[in-house]
XYZ file of C-alpha atoms in Angstrom:
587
model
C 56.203 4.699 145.862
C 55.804 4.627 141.869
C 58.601 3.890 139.696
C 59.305 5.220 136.679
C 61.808 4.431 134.630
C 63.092 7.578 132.405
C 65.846 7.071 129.578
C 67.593 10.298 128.783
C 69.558 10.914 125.996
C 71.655 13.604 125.865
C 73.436 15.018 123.182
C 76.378 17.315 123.901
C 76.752 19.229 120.520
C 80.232 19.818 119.633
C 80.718 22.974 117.292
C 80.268 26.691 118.658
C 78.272 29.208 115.937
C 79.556 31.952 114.294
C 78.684 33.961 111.029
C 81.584 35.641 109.218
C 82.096 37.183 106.067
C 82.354 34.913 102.908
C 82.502 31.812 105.695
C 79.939 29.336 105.844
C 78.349 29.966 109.073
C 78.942 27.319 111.612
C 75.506 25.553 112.977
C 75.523 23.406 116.353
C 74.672 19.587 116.132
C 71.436 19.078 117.966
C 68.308 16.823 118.427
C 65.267 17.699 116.916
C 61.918 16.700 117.812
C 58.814 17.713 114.969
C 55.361 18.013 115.350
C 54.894 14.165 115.285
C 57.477 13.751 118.439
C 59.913 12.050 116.296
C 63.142 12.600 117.726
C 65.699 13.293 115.469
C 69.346 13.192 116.105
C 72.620 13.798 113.754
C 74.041 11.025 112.901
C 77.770 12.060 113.419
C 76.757 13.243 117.279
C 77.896 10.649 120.505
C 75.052 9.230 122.291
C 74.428 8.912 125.885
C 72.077 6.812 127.698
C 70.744 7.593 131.288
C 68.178 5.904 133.221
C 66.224 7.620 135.798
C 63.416 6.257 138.454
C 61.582 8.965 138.293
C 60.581 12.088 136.192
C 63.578 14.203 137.861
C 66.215 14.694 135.158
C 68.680 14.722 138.176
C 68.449 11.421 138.863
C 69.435 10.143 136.366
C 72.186 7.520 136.450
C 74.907 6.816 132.976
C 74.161 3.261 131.825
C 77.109 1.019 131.672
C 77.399 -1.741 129.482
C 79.115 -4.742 130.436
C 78.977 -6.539 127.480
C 79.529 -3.511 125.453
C 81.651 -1.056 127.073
C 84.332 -0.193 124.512
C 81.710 1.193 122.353
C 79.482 2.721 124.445
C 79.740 6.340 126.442
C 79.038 7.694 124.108
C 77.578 5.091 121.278
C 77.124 5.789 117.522
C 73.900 5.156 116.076
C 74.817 3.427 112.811
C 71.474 3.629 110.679
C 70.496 6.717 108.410
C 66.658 6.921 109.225
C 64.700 4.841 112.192
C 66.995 3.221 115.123
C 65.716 1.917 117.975
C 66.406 1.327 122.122
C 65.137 -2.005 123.035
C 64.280 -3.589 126.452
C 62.724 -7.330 126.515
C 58.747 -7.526 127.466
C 56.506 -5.387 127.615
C 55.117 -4.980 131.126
C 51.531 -4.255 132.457
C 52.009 -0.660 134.137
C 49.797 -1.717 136.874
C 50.037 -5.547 137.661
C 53.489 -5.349 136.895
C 53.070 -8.429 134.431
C 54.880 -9.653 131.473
C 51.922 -8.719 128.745
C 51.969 -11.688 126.230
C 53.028 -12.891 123.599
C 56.255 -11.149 124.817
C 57.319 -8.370 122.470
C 60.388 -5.675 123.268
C 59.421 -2.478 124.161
C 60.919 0.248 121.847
C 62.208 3.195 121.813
C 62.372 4.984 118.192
C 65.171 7.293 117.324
C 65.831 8.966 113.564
C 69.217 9.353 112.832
C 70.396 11.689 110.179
C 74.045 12.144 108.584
C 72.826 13.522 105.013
C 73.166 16.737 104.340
C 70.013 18.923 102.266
C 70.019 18.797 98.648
C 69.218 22.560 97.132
C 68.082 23.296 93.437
C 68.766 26.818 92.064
C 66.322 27.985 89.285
C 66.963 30.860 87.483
C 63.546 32.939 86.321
C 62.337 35.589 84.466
C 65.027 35.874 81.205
C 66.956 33.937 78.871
C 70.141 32.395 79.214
C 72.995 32.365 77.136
C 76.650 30.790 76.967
C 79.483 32.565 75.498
C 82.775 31.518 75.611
C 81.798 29.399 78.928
C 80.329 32.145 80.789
C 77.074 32.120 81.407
C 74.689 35.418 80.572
C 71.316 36.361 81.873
C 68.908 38.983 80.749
C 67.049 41.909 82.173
C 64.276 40.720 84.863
C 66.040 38.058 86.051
C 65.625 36.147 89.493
C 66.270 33.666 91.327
C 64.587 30.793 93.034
C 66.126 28.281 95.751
C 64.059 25.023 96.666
C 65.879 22.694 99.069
C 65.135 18.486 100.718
C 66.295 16.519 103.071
C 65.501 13.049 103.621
C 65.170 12.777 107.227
C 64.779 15.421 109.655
C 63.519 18.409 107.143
C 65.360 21.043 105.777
C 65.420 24.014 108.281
C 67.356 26.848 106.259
C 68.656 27.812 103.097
C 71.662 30.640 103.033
C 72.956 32.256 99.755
C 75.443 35.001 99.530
C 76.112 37.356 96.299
C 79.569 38.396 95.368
C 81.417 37.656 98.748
C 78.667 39.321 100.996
C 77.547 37.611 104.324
C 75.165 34.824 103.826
C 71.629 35.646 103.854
C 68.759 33.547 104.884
C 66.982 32.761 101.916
C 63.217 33.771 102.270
C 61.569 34.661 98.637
C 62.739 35.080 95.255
C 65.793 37.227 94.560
C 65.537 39.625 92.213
C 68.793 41.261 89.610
C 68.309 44.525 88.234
C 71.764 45.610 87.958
C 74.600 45.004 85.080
C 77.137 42.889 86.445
C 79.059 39.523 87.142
C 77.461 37.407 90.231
C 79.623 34.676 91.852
C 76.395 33.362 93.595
C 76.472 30.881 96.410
C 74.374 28.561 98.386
C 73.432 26.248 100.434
C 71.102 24.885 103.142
C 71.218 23.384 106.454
C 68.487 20.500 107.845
C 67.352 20.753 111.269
C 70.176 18.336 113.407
C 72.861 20.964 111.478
C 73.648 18.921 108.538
C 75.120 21.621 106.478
C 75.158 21.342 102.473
C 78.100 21.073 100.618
C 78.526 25.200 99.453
C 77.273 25.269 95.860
C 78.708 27.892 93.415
C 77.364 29.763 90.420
C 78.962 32.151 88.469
C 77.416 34.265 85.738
C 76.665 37.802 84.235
C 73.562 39.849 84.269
C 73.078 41.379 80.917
C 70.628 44.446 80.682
C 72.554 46.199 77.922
C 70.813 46.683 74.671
C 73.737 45.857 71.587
C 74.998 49.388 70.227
C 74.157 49.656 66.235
C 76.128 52.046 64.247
C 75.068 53.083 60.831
C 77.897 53.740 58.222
C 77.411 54.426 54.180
C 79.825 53.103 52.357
C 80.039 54.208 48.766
C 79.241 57.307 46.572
C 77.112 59.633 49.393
C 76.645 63.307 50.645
C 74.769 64.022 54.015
C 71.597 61.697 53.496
C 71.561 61.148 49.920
C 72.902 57.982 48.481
C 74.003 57.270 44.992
C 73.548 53.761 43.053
C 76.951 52.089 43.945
C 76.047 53.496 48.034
C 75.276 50.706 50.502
C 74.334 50.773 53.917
C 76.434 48.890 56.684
C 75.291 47.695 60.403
C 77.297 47.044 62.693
C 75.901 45.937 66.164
C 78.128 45.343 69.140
C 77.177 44.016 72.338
C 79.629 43.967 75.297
C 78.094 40.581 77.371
C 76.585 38.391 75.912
C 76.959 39.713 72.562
C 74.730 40.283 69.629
C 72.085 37.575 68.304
C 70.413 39.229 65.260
C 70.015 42.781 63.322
C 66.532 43.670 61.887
C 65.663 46.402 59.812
C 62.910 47.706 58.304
C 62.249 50.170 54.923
C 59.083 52.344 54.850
C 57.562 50.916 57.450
C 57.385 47.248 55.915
C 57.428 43.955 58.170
C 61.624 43.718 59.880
C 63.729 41.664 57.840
C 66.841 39.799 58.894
C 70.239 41.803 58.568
C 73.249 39.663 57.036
C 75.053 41.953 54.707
C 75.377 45.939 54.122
C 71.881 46.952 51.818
C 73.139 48.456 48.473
C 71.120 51.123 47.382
C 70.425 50.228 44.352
C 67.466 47.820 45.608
C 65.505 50.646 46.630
C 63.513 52.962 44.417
C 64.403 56.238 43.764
C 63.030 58.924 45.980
C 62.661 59.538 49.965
C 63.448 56.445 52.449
C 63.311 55.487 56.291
C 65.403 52.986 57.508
C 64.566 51.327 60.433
C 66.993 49.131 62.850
C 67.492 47.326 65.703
C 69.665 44.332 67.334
C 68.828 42.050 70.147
C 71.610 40.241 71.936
C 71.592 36.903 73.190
C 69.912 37.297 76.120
C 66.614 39.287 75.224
C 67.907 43.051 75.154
C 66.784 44.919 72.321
C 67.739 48.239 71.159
C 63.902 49.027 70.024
C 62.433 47.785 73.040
C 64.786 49.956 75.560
C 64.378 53.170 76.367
C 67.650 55.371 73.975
C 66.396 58.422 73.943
C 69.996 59.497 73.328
C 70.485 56.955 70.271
C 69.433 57.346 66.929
C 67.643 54.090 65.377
C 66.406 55.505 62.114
C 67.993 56.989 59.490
C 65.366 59.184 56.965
C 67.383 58.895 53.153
C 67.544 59.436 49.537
C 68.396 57.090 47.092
C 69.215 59.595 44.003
C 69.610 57.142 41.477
C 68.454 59.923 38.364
C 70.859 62.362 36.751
C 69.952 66.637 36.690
C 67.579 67.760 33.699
C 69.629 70.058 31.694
C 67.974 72.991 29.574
C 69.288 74.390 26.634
C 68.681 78.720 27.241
C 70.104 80.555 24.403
C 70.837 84.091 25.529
C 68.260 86.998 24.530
C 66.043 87.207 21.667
C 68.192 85.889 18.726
C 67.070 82.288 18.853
C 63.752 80.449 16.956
C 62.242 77.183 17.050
C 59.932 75.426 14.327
C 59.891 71.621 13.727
C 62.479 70.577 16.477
C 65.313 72.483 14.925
C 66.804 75.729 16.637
C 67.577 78.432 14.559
C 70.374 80.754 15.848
C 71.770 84.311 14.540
C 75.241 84.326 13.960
C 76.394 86.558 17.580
C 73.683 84.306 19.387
C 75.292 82.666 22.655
C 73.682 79.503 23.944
C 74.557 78.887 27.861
C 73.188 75.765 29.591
C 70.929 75.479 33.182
C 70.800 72.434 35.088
C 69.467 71.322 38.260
C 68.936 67.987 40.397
C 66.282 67.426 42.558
C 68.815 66.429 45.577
C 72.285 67.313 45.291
C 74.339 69.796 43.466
C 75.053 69.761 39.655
C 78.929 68.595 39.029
C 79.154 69.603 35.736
C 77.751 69.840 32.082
C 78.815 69.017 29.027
C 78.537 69.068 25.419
C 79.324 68.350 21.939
C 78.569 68.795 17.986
C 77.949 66.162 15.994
C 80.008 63.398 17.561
C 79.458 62.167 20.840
C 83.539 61.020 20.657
C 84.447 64.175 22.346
C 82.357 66.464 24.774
C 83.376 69.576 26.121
C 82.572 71.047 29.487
C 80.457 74.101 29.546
C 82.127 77.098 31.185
C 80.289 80.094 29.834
C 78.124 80.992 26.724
C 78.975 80.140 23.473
C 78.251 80.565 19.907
C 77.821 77.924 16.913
C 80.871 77.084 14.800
C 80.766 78.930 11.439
C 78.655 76.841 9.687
C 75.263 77.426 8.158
C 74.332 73.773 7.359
C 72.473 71.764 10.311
C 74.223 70.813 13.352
C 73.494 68.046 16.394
C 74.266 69.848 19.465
C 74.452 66.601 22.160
C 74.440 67.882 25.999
C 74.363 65.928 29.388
C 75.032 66.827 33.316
C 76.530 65.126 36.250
C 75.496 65.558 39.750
C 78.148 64.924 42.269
C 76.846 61.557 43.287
C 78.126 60.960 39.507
C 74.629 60.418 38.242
C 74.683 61.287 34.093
C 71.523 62.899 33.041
C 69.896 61.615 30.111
C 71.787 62.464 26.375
C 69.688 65.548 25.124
C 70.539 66.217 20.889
C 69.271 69.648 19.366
C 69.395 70.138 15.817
C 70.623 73.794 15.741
C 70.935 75.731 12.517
C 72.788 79.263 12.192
C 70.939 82.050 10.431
C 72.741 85.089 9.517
C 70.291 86.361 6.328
C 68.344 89.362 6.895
C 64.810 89.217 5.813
C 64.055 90.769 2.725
C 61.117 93.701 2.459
C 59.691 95.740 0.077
C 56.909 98.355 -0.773
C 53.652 98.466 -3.248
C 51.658 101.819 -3.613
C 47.559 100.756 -4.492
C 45.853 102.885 -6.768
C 45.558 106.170 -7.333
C 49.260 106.510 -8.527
C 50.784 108.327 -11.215
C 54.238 108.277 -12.318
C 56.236 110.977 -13.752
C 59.461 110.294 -15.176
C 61.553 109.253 -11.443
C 58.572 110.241 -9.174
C 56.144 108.328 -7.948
C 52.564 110.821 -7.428
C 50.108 109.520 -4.565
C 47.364 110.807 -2.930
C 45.684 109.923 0.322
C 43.501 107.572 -0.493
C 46.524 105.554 -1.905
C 47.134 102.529 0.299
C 50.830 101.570 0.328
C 51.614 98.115 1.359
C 55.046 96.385 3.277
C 56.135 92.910 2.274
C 58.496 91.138 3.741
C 59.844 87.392 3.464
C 62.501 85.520 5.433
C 64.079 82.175 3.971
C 65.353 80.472 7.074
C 63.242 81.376 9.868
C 60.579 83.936 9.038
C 59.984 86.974 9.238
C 59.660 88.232 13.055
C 57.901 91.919 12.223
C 58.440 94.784 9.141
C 58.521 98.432 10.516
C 58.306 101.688 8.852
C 58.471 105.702 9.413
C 57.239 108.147 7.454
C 59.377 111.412 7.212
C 61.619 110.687 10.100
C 59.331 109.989 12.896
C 59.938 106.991 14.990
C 59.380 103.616 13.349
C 55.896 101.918 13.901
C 55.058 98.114 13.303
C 53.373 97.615 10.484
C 50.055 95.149 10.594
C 48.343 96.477 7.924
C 48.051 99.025 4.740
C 48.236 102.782 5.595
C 47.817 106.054 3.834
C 49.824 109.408 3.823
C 47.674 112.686 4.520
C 51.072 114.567 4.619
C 50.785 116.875 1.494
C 53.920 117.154 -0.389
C 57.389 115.008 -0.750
C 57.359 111.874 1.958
C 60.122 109.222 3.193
C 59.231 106.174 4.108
C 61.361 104.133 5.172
C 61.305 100.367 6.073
C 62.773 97.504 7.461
C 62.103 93.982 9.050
C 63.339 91.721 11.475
C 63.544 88.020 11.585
C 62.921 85.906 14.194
C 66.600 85.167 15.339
C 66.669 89.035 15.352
C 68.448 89.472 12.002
C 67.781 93.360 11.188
C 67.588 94.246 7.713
C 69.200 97.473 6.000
C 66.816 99.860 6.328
C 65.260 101.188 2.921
C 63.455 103.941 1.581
C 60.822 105.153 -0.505
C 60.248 108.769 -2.107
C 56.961 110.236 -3.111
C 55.030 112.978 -3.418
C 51.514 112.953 -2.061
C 48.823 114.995 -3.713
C 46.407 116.033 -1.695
C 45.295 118.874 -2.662
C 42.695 119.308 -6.524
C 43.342 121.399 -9.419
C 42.225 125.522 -10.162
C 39.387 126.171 -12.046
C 39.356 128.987 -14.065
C 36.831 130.369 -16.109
C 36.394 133.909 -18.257
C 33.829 135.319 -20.318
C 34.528 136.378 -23.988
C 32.841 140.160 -23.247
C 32.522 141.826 -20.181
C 29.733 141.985 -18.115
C 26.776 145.090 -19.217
C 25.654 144.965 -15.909
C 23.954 143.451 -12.567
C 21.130 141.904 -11.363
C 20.034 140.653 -7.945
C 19.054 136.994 -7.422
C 18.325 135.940 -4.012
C 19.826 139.098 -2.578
C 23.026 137.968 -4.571
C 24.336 140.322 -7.201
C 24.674 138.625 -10.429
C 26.776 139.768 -13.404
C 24.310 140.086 -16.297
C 26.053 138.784 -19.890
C 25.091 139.757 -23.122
C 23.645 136.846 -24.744
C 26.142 136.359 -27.649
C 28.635 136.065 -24.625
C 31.451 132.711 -24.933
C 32.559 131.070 -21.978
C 36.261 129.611 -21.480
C 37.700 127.073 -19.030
C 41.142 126.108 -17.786
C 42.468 124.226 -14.705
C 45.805 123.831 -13.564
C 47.156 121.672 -10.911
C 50.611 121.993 -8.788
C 51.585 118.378 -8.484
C 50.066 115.445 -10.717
C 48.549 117.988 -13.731
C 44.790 118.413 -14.846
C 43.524 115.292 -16.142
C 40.020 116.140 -17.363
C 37.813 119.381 -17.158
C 33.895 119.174 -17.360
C 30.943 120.647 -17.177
C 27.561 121.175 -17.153
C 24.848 123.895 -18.449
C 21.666 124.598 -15.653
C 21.819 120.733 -14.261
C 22.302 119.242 -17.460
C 24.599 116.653 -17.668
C 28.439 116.808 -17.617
C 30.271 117.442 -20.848
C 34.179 116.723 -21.629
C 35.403 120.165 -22.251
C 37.784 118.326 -24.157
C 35.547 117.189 -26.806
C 32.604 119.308 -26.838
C 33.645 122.885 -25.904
C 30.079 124.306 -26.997
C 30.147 126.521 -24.442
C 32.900 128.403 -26.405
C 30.416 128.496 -29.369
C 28.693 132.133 -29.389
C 25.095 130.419 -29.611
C 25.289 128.670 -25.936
C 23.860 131.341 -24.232
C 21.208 132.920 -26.951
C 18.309 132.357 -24.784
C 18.073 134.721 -22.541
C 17.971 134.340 -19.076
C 19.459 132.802 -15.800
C 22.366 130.417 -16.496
C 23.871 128.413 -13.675
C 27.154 126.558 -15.087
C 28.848 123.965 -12.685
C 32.799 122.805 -13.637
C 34.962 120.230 -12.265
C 38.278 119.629 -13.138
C 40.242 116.490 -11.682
C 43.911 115.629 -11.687
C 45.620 112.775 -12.712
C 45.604 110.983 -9.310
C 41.419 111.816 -8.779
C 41.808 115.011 -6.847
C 38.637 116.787 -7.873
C 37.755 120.353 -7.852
C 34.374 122.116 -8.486
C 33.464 125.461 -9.072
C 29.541 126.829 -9.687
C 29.302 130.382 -12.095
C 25.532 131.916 -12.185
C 24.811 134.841 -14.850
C 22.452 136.673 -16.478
C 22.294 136.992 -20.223
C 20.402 139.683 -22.326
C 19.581 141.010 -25.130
């Protein structure tokens, strides 16, 4: 029957297994045998050596050693890595012959006592330490690579914040706010367990909190000059790195101090702002709805625009001066193109003292030229410009008075005009002019006047007159008396004998004359008086009765015949009156 010798080791493995909470679970010593057939063993297990005959496991018989004993049942295998069981000579299977040369035969056996060695990486973020502790950022994970020497690293166990240990199989990922006490470690395939390694840190995913304050001069969003604006970012981990803003739209810049107004122009402003802490959070790149990261502005760095308004129609301007009446009030309107007007004030020629407007005033009693100054304040305390008015008071009435044109006549105190007589208004004003003249005739209502005008009203006529200057001084209203003659003198004219008889002409009756006959004329007029009388014999021409009164000659008529005399008397303002006589004469 064939032999065969069989060495068995057997390990007996000490420690139980058990998994409990926060406890390092406990593995089993063992052998392990890998995909080569090296046999591996833990170094810190006894070792037993049996010998068999044949392939039965029963069998098998505990070597004794003589030589050895007190360190053998069980034996310690003293070399990390390769050990070997030796026998002298290696002998042919099948002769049964010492095979030369003579080597041992040997048996190989890997002991291992080292424990793995794990590496933790941490992925994903930034890290930051604060005071010690250590901070990670949003997306963070974790990564656990582990080696052992000898028989191969079979697990890796972590747990998070006192949980049970977990089997490590892929990254780990951290997506909530909080502090990890992370552990780990990892155990090679005879049950060499890693020393438990510890990590403690914070995951960060907290954008820093900005607040905006204005400190200065400021109402709602409008700023004044001495305004500035203040940042101040907090961040409860790992705390705040840097503040950017950003005016208008223009490229971040660094925060470091509060931003005075005053470096930005006047006029509408966005602010943009944002922190980042010291792990990668930023308040821009997170999703705050709820927060408010711009702030829309006004720098009002200008004062109000004040207008002077004098009240009514008693105030004129010419050359840059103001010319007031005397009862003219001047009252003052300002307004700011952002906040409210504060106050206004104003002075007369000094600027040592100015006094706030209330209500309407007038000009102190002086007629000579006065500087009126006058400013505003808004209530950021923003002075308008100094505005200066040279204002002058003007309390003369204009002066007017009346011309009559030709024809006129005068007779001792009254004035005798007819209606082609233009009458004419003047009017002058020293200070500021003369605004318009007016004038009614016989009590009617007053009319502007623009140009010359004539009376067709028959008889005695008022006119009255007046003007007005342009500050709405009103002159005394005057008046002028005359008579308007309108109307032309009465001719009358007799015969020195009376008629003898009649005679038709034309189928008109004519009174027939006897040819000796004289003829005498007279006028007479109600108003102005006859001025000149004259005539004319059958479409001759016109003779001054006044100097050649022929017609009262007894010879004018000898001839006898048809006569046709025309006569026209006019008075002394050209009112003329004709009057036609036909007659017979005879013998």
């Amino acid at each position: 029957m064939k032999k065969a010798l069989v060495l068995t080791i057997l390990l007996f493995l000490i420690f139980g297994f058990a998994v409990k909470s926060q406890q390092v679970p406990e593995f089993n010593q063992k052998m392990y045998v890998d995909s080569l057939n090296h046999l591996y063993i833990n170094k810190n297990q006894p070792v037993y050596l049996w010998l068999s005959t044949t392939e039965n496991r029963d069998s098998a018989r505990l070597l004794q050693s003589e030589d050895s004993k007190e360190y053998t049942n069980p034996l310690y295998l003293d070399t990390e890595g390769i050990n070997t069981v030796r026998t002298p000579s290696k002998v042919d299977k099948k002769t049964k012959k010492v095979i030369f040369p003579k080597s041992d035969i040997i048996f190989e056996l890997y002991a291992d006592g080292i424990s793995p060695v794990t590496t933790i990486q941490f992925l994903g973020t930034k890290k930051h330490i604060k005071n010690q502790k250590v901070y990670y950022g949003k997306g963070l994970k974790i990564n656990l690579k582990a080696s052992d020497q000898v028989s191969g690293v079979k697990s890796i166990y972590y747990s998070i914040n006192g949980e049970n240990y977990t089997a490590f199989n892929g990254v780990i990922e951290f997506s909530n706010e909080k502090e990890v006490t992370f552990k780990y470690f990892a155990v090679d395939n005879v049950s060499n367990i890693e020393e438990v390694k510890t990590k403690v840190f914070h995951v960060d995913i907290s954008p820093p909190v900005i607040e905006k304050s204005i400190k200065g001069n400021s109402t709602l969003n409008i700023l004044s000059k001495n305004a500035s604006i203040v940042l101040t970012s907090k961040d409860k981990l790992s705390g705040v790195k840097v503040t950017y803003y950003s005016i208008d739209g223009k490229n971040p810049i660094r925060y470091s101090k509060p931003l005075p107004a005053y470096l930005f122009s006047g006029g509408d402003h966005k602010l943009a702002y944002f922190s980042e802490d010291n792990v990668g959070n930023s308040s821009i790149k997170d999703d705050n709805e709820d927060k408010e990261f711009d702030f829309s502005f006004v720098f009002d760095n200008t004062g109000p625009k004040v207008e002077l308004i004098p009240e009514g129609t008693c105030s004129y301007k010419k050359n840059g001066i103001l010319y007031l009446s005397r009862d003219c009030k001047i009252s003052f309107d300002a307004n700011d193109d952002y906040t409210a007007v504060k106050k206004i004030e104003y002075a007369f020629n000094s600027q040592n003292k100015y006094n706030t407007f209330s209500e309407a005033f007038t000009l102190p009693e002086n007629n000579k030229t006065q500087l009126l100054y006058y400013r505003a304040f808004d209530e950021l305390g923003n002075r308008s410009k100094t505005y200066k008015q040279r204002v002058i008071t003007d309390d003369k009435s204009p002066t007017t008075w009346i011309t009559y044109g030709q024809p006129q006549f005068f007779n001792r105190d009254t004035l005798f005009i007819n209606s082609k007589t233009t009458i004419s208004l003047h009017a002058k004003d020293e200070i500021t002019g003369v605004k318009k003249t007016e004038y009614s005739i016989n009590g009617n209502e007053f009319t502007e006047y623009t140009k010359a005008f004539q009376i067709e009203t028959h008889g005695l006529n008022s006119i009255k007159f007046k003007s007005t200057d342009k500050v709405e001084n009103i002159e005394i209203t005057k008046e002028s008396i005359v008579v308007a003659d309108n109307s032309s003198p009465e001719i009358f004219a007799r015969f020195s004998i009376e008629k003898i008889r009649t005679k038709m002409y034309k189928e008109k009756e004519l009174p027939v004359y006897p040819s000796y006959s004289k003829m005498y004329i007279a006028a007479t007029d109600q108003h102005s008086g006859t001025s000149k009388i004259t005539y004319s014999i059958n479409d001759g021409s016109f003779l001054n009765y006044a100097t050649n009164n022929q017609i009262t000659k007894g010879n004018v008529f000898i001839k006898v015949g048809l006569y046709k005399i025309i006569i026209k008397a006019t008075d002394k303002l050209g009112n003329e009156s004709t009057k036609e006589i036909m007659f017979y004469t005879a013998e």
